[in-house]
Amino acid sequence: MSEKTYIGVDIGGTKIAAGLVKGFKVIKRHIEPTSVKDGASLIRQVEVVVERLWTGQVSAIGVGIAGLTDHSAGVFLGGPNLPHKLAKTRISWLLQKRFKVPATIDNDVHCFTLAEAKIGAGKRFSSVVGINLGTGVGGGIVINGQLYRGRNNGAGEFGHSLIGSSAKCGCGQKGHFEALASGSAMKRLYRKISGRSANATEVELLAKKGDRDAKKIFSVMADALGAGLANIILTVNPDVIVVGGGLAKVDMLMKPAIRLTASKIIYAPLRSTPIVRAKLGGDANLIGAAILAAEASSKK
Ligand SMILES: [Zn+2]
């Protein structure tokens, strides 16, 4: 990444985070709740956020968004955690038209993985899988410093891979990894088992206090997470898996999940694949988006 200035924007279902990024460092940031009604109002909100950070020095804008994107056409194709009305929005083209600098768009966890691979927990490794355990489960694959995208830029969509359970995913289908390994899964499982409602943080507290229902959820989720991580290791055989998102900080989940991952893998050498916590915190997505902006503008 050159010493030019870029704006990275991270569009999630609950918040939009943006930063002015120079030499991989966020020098100014702005975060606000996503107030989505339709595609046009979201674009307007993103434009206002970019305006707040704008300086005449900005060389390009990069956007990360939760869901599938057509990276080369600059189009958001849709994702289960954002409203359907946003699908097919030409986000980068609209930003390019408004701000007169190159703009690019990619999946948010592709951005996360790229940033962690370049300057975060995956820095020392050549093949890096990133996985984000948030409201949903997103993923990305970076090989030798470049994102591996696959045919439809869908490489790393681990969240909707099948782990053979009956749990219903946020996307509507059954048996997906995300349906048992995300923050929303934790909430939903607790309601189903106990009849009471609690968010992920509350379920964790309850489990620590010995609540039987909460503990049961932790064991179900650790097993599912182990299955998902084992699938990734057996498919990609990466040098490292970098885990981010709220649940990555929950040792009560991660420690048994990492143990279970190894127990599910047939080949002994693969069992020692490092599974480490992300380093860049909430900035990873927008730094990754800025890295993609830098790459896009250097090609023009
Ligand atoms: Zn799904």
PDB file of N, CA and C in Angstrom, residues 16-51:
ATOM      1  N   ILE A  16     -22.264   1.276  10.121  1.00  0.00           N
ATOM      2  CA  ILE A  16     -21.340   1.621   9.040  1.00  0.00           C
ATOM      3  C   ILE A  16     -20.110   2.223   9.713  1.00  0.00           C
ATOM      4  N   ALA A  17     -18.938   1.642   9.434  1.00  0.00           N
ATOM      5  CA  ALA A  17     -17.689   2.182   9.978  1.00  0.00           C
ATOM      6  C   ALA A  17     -16.833   2.614   8.800  1.00  0.00           C
ATOM      7  N   ALA A  18     -16.251   3.796   8.904  1.00  0.00           N
ATOM      8  CA  ALA A  18     -15.410   4.265   7.814  1.00  0.00           C
ATOM      9  C   ALA A  18     -14.156   4.899   8.394  1.00  0.00           C
ATOM     10  N   GLY A  19     -13.092   4.873   7.618  1.00  0.00           N
ATOM     11  CA  GLY A  19     -11.839   5.450   8.100  1.00  0.00           C
ATOM     12  C   GLY A  19     -11.012   6.034   6.978  1.00  0.00           C
ATOM     13  N   LEU A  20     -10.256   7.049   7.358  1.00  0.00           N
ATOM     14  CA  LEU A  20      -9.263   7.622   6.456  1.00  0.00           C
ATOM     15  C   LEU A  20      -7.989   6.826   6.723  1.00  0.00           C
ATOM     16  N   VAL A  21      -7.483   6.158   5.685  1.00  0.00           N
ATOM     17  CA  VAL A  21      -6.375   5.215   5.893  1.00  0.00           C
ATOM     18  C   VAL A  21      -5.152   5.651   5.088  1.00  0.00           C
ATOM     19  N   LYS A  22      -4.025   5.687   5.774  1.00  0.00           N
ATOM     20  CA  LYS A  22      -2.772   6.056   5.106  1.00  0.00           C
ATOM     21  C   LYS A  22      -1.686   5.103   5.586  1.00  0.00           C
ATOM     22  N   GLY A  23      -0.996   4.457   4.645  1.00  0.00           N
ATOM     23  CA  GLY A  23       0.057   3.514   5.028  1.00  0.00           C
ATOM     24  C   GLY A  23      -0.428   2.477   6.031  1.00  0.00           C
ATOM     25  N   PHE A  24      -1.574   1.895   5.805  1.00  0.00           N
ATOM     26  CA  PHE A  24      -2.200   0.856   6.657  1.00  0.00           C
ATOM     27  C   PHE A  24      -2.705   1.383   8.006  1.00  0.00           C
ATOM     28  N   LYS A  25      -2.562   2.670   8.257  1.00  0.00           N
ATOM     29  CA  LYS A  25      -3.010   3.200   9.553  1.00  0.00           C
ATOM     30  C   LYS A  25      -4.299   3.991   9.390  1.00  0.00           C
ATOM     31  N   VAL A  26      -5.214   3.816  10.349  1.00  0.00           N
ATOM     32  CA  VAL A  26      -6.454   4.592  10.323  1.00  0.00           C
ATOM     33  C   VAL A  26      -6.171   5.916  11.023  1.00  0.00           C
ATOM     34  N   ILE A  27      -6.218   7.030  10.258  1.00  0.00           N
ATOM     35  CA  ILE A  27      -5.862   8.298  10.890  1.00  0.00           C
ATOM     36  C   ILE A  27      -7.095   9.067  11.363  1.00  0.00           C
ATOM     37  N   LYS A  28      -8.264   8.659  10.856  1.00  0.00           N
ATOM     38  CA  LYS A  28      -9.504   9.266  11.338  1.00  0.00           C
ATOM     39  C   LYS A  28     -10.618   8.269  11.072  1.00  0.00           C
ATOM     40  N   ARG A  29     -11.548   8.131  11.995  1.00  0.00           N
ATOM     41  CA  ARG A  29     -12.631   7.180  11.737  1.00  0.00           C
ATOM     42  C   ARG A  29     -13.991   7.740  12.124  1.00  0.00           C
ATOM     43  N   HIS A  30     -15.011   7.140  11.551  1.00  0.00           N
ATOM     44  CA  HIS A  30     -16.375   7.543  11.866  1.00  0.00           C
ATOM     45  C   HIS A  30     -17.262   6.295  11.861  1.00  0.00           C
ATOM     46  N   ILE A  31     -18.064   6.139  12.900  1.00  0.00           N
ATOM     47  CA  ILE A  31     -18.949   4.963  12.983  1.00  0.00           C
ATOM     48  C   ILE A  31     -20.360   5.433  13.298  1.00  0.00           C
ATOM     49  N   GLU A  32     -21.335   4.893  12.604  1.00  0.00           N
ATOM     50  CA  GLU A  32     -22.731   5.225  12.934  1.00  0.00           C
ATOM     51  C   GLU A  32     -23.636   4.045  12.614  1.00  0.00           C
ATOM     52  N   PRO A  33     -24.829   3.985  13.236  1.00  0.00           N
ATOM     53  CA  PRO A  33     -25.736   2.865  12.969  1.00  0.00           C
ATOM     54  C   PRO A  33     -26.233   2.891  11.519  1.00  0.00           C
ATOM     55  N   THR A  34     -26.406   1.706  10.933  1.00  0.00           N
ATOM     56  CA  THR A  34     -26.950   1.620   9.578  1.00  0.00           C
ATOM     57  C   THR A  34     -28.445   1.915   9.642  1.00  0.00           C
ATOM     58  N   SER A  35     -28.887   2.920   8.875  1.00  0.00           N
ATOM     59  CA  SER A  35     -30.328   3.214   8.885  1.00  0.00           C
ATOM     60  C   SER A  35     -30.884   2.872   7.508  1.00  0.00           C
ATOM     61  N   VAL A  36     -31.045   1.586   7.265  1.00  0.00           N
ATOM     62  CA  VAL A  36     -31.409   1.156   5.918  1.00  0.00           C
ATOM     63  C   VAL A  36     -32.915   1.110   5.706  1.00  0.00           C
ATOM     64  N   LYS A  37     -33.352   1.756   4.672  1.00  0.00           N
ATOM     65  CA  LYS A  37     -34.740   1.585   4.236  1.00  0.00           C
ATOM     66  C   LYS A  37     -34.727   0.924   2.871  1.00  0.00           C
ATOM     67  N   ASP A  38     -33.881   1.424   1.999  1.00  0.00           N
ATOM     68  CA  ASP A  38     -33.731   0.828   0.672  1.00  0.00           C
ATOM     69  C   ASP A  38     -32.328   1.138   0.155  1.00  0.00           C
ATOM     70  N   GLY A  39     -32.040   0.703  -1.042  1.00  0.00           N
ATOM     71  CA  GLY A  39     -30.712   0.892  -1.614  1.00  0.00           C
ATOM     72  C   GLY A  39     -30.324   2.354  -1.709  1.00  0.00           C
ATOM     73  N   ALA A  40     -31.263   3.200  -2.169  1.00  0.00           N
ATOM     74  CA  ALA A  40     -30.950   4.619  -2.375  1.00  0.00           C
ATOM     75  C   ALA A  40     -30.600   5.314  -1.064  1.00  0.00           C
ATOM     76  N   SER A  41     -31.358   5.004   0.013  1.00  0.00           N
ATOM     77  CA  SER A  41     -31.080   5.688   1.282  1.00  0.00           C
ATOM     78  C   SER A  41     -29.774   5.188   1.890  1.00  0.00           C
ATOM     79  N   LEU A  42     -29.433   3.934   1.660  1.00  0.00           N
ATOM     80  CA  LEU A  42     -28.155   3.435   2.166  1.00  0.00           C
ATOM     81  C   LEU A  42     -26.991   4.106   1.442  1.00  0.00           C
ATOM     82  N   ILE A  43     -27.126   4.227   0.124  1.00  0.00           N
ATOM     83  CA  ILE A  43     -26.080   4.894  -0.653  1.00  0.00           C
ATOM     84  C   ILE A  43     -25.901   6.331  -0.171  1.00  0.00           C
ATOM     85  N   ARG A  44     -27.029   6.983   0.065  1.00  0.00           N
ATOM     86  CA  ARG A  44     -26.986   8.369   0.553  1.00  0.00           C
ATOM     87  C   ARG A  44     -26.235   8.418   1.887  1.00  0.00           C
ATOM     88  N   GLN A  45     -26.551   7.474   2.763  1.00  0.00           N
ATOM     89  CA  GLN A  45     -25.884   7.448   4.070  1.00  0.00           C
ATOM     90  C   GLN A  45     -24.374   7.216   3.911  1.00  0.00           C
ATOM     91  N   VAL A  46     -24.006   6.293   3.016  1.00  0.00           N
ATOM     92  CA  VAL A  46     -22.575   6.021   2.790  1.00  0.00           C
ATOM     93  C   VAL A  46     -21.893   7.271   2.237  1.00  0.00           C
ATOM     94  N   GLU A  47     -22.569   7.971   1.341  1.00  0.00           N
ATOM     95  CA  GLU A  47     -21.985   9.203   0.778  1.00  0.00           C
ATOM     96  C   GLU A  47     -21.744  10.251   1.865  1.00  0.00           C
ATOM     97  N   VAL A  48     -22.704  10.373   2.778  1.00  0.00           N
ATOM     98  CA  VAL A  48     -22.555  11.355   3.862  1.00  0.00           C
ATOM     99  C   VAL A  48     -21.384  10.966   4.770  1.00  0.00           C
ATOM    100  N   VAL A  49     -21.257   9.665   5.039  1.00  0.00           N
ATOM    101  CA  VAL A  49     -20.144   9.182   5.861  1.00  0.00           C
ATOM    102  C   VAL A  49     -18.801   9.481   5.169  1.00  0.00           C
ATOM    103  N   VAL A  50     -18.730   9.228   3.866  1.00  0.00           N
ATOM    104  CA  VAL A  50     -17.499   9.503   3.115  1.00  0.00           C
ATOM    105  C   VAL A  50     -17.203  11.005   3.125  1.00  0.00           C
ATOM    106  N   GLU A  51     -18.245  11.813   2.964  1.00  0.00           N
ATOM    107  CA  GLU A  51     -18.072  13.280   2.986  1.00  0.00           C
ATOM    108  C   GLU A  51     -17.447  13.754   4.301  1.00  0.00           C
TER     109      GLU A  51
END
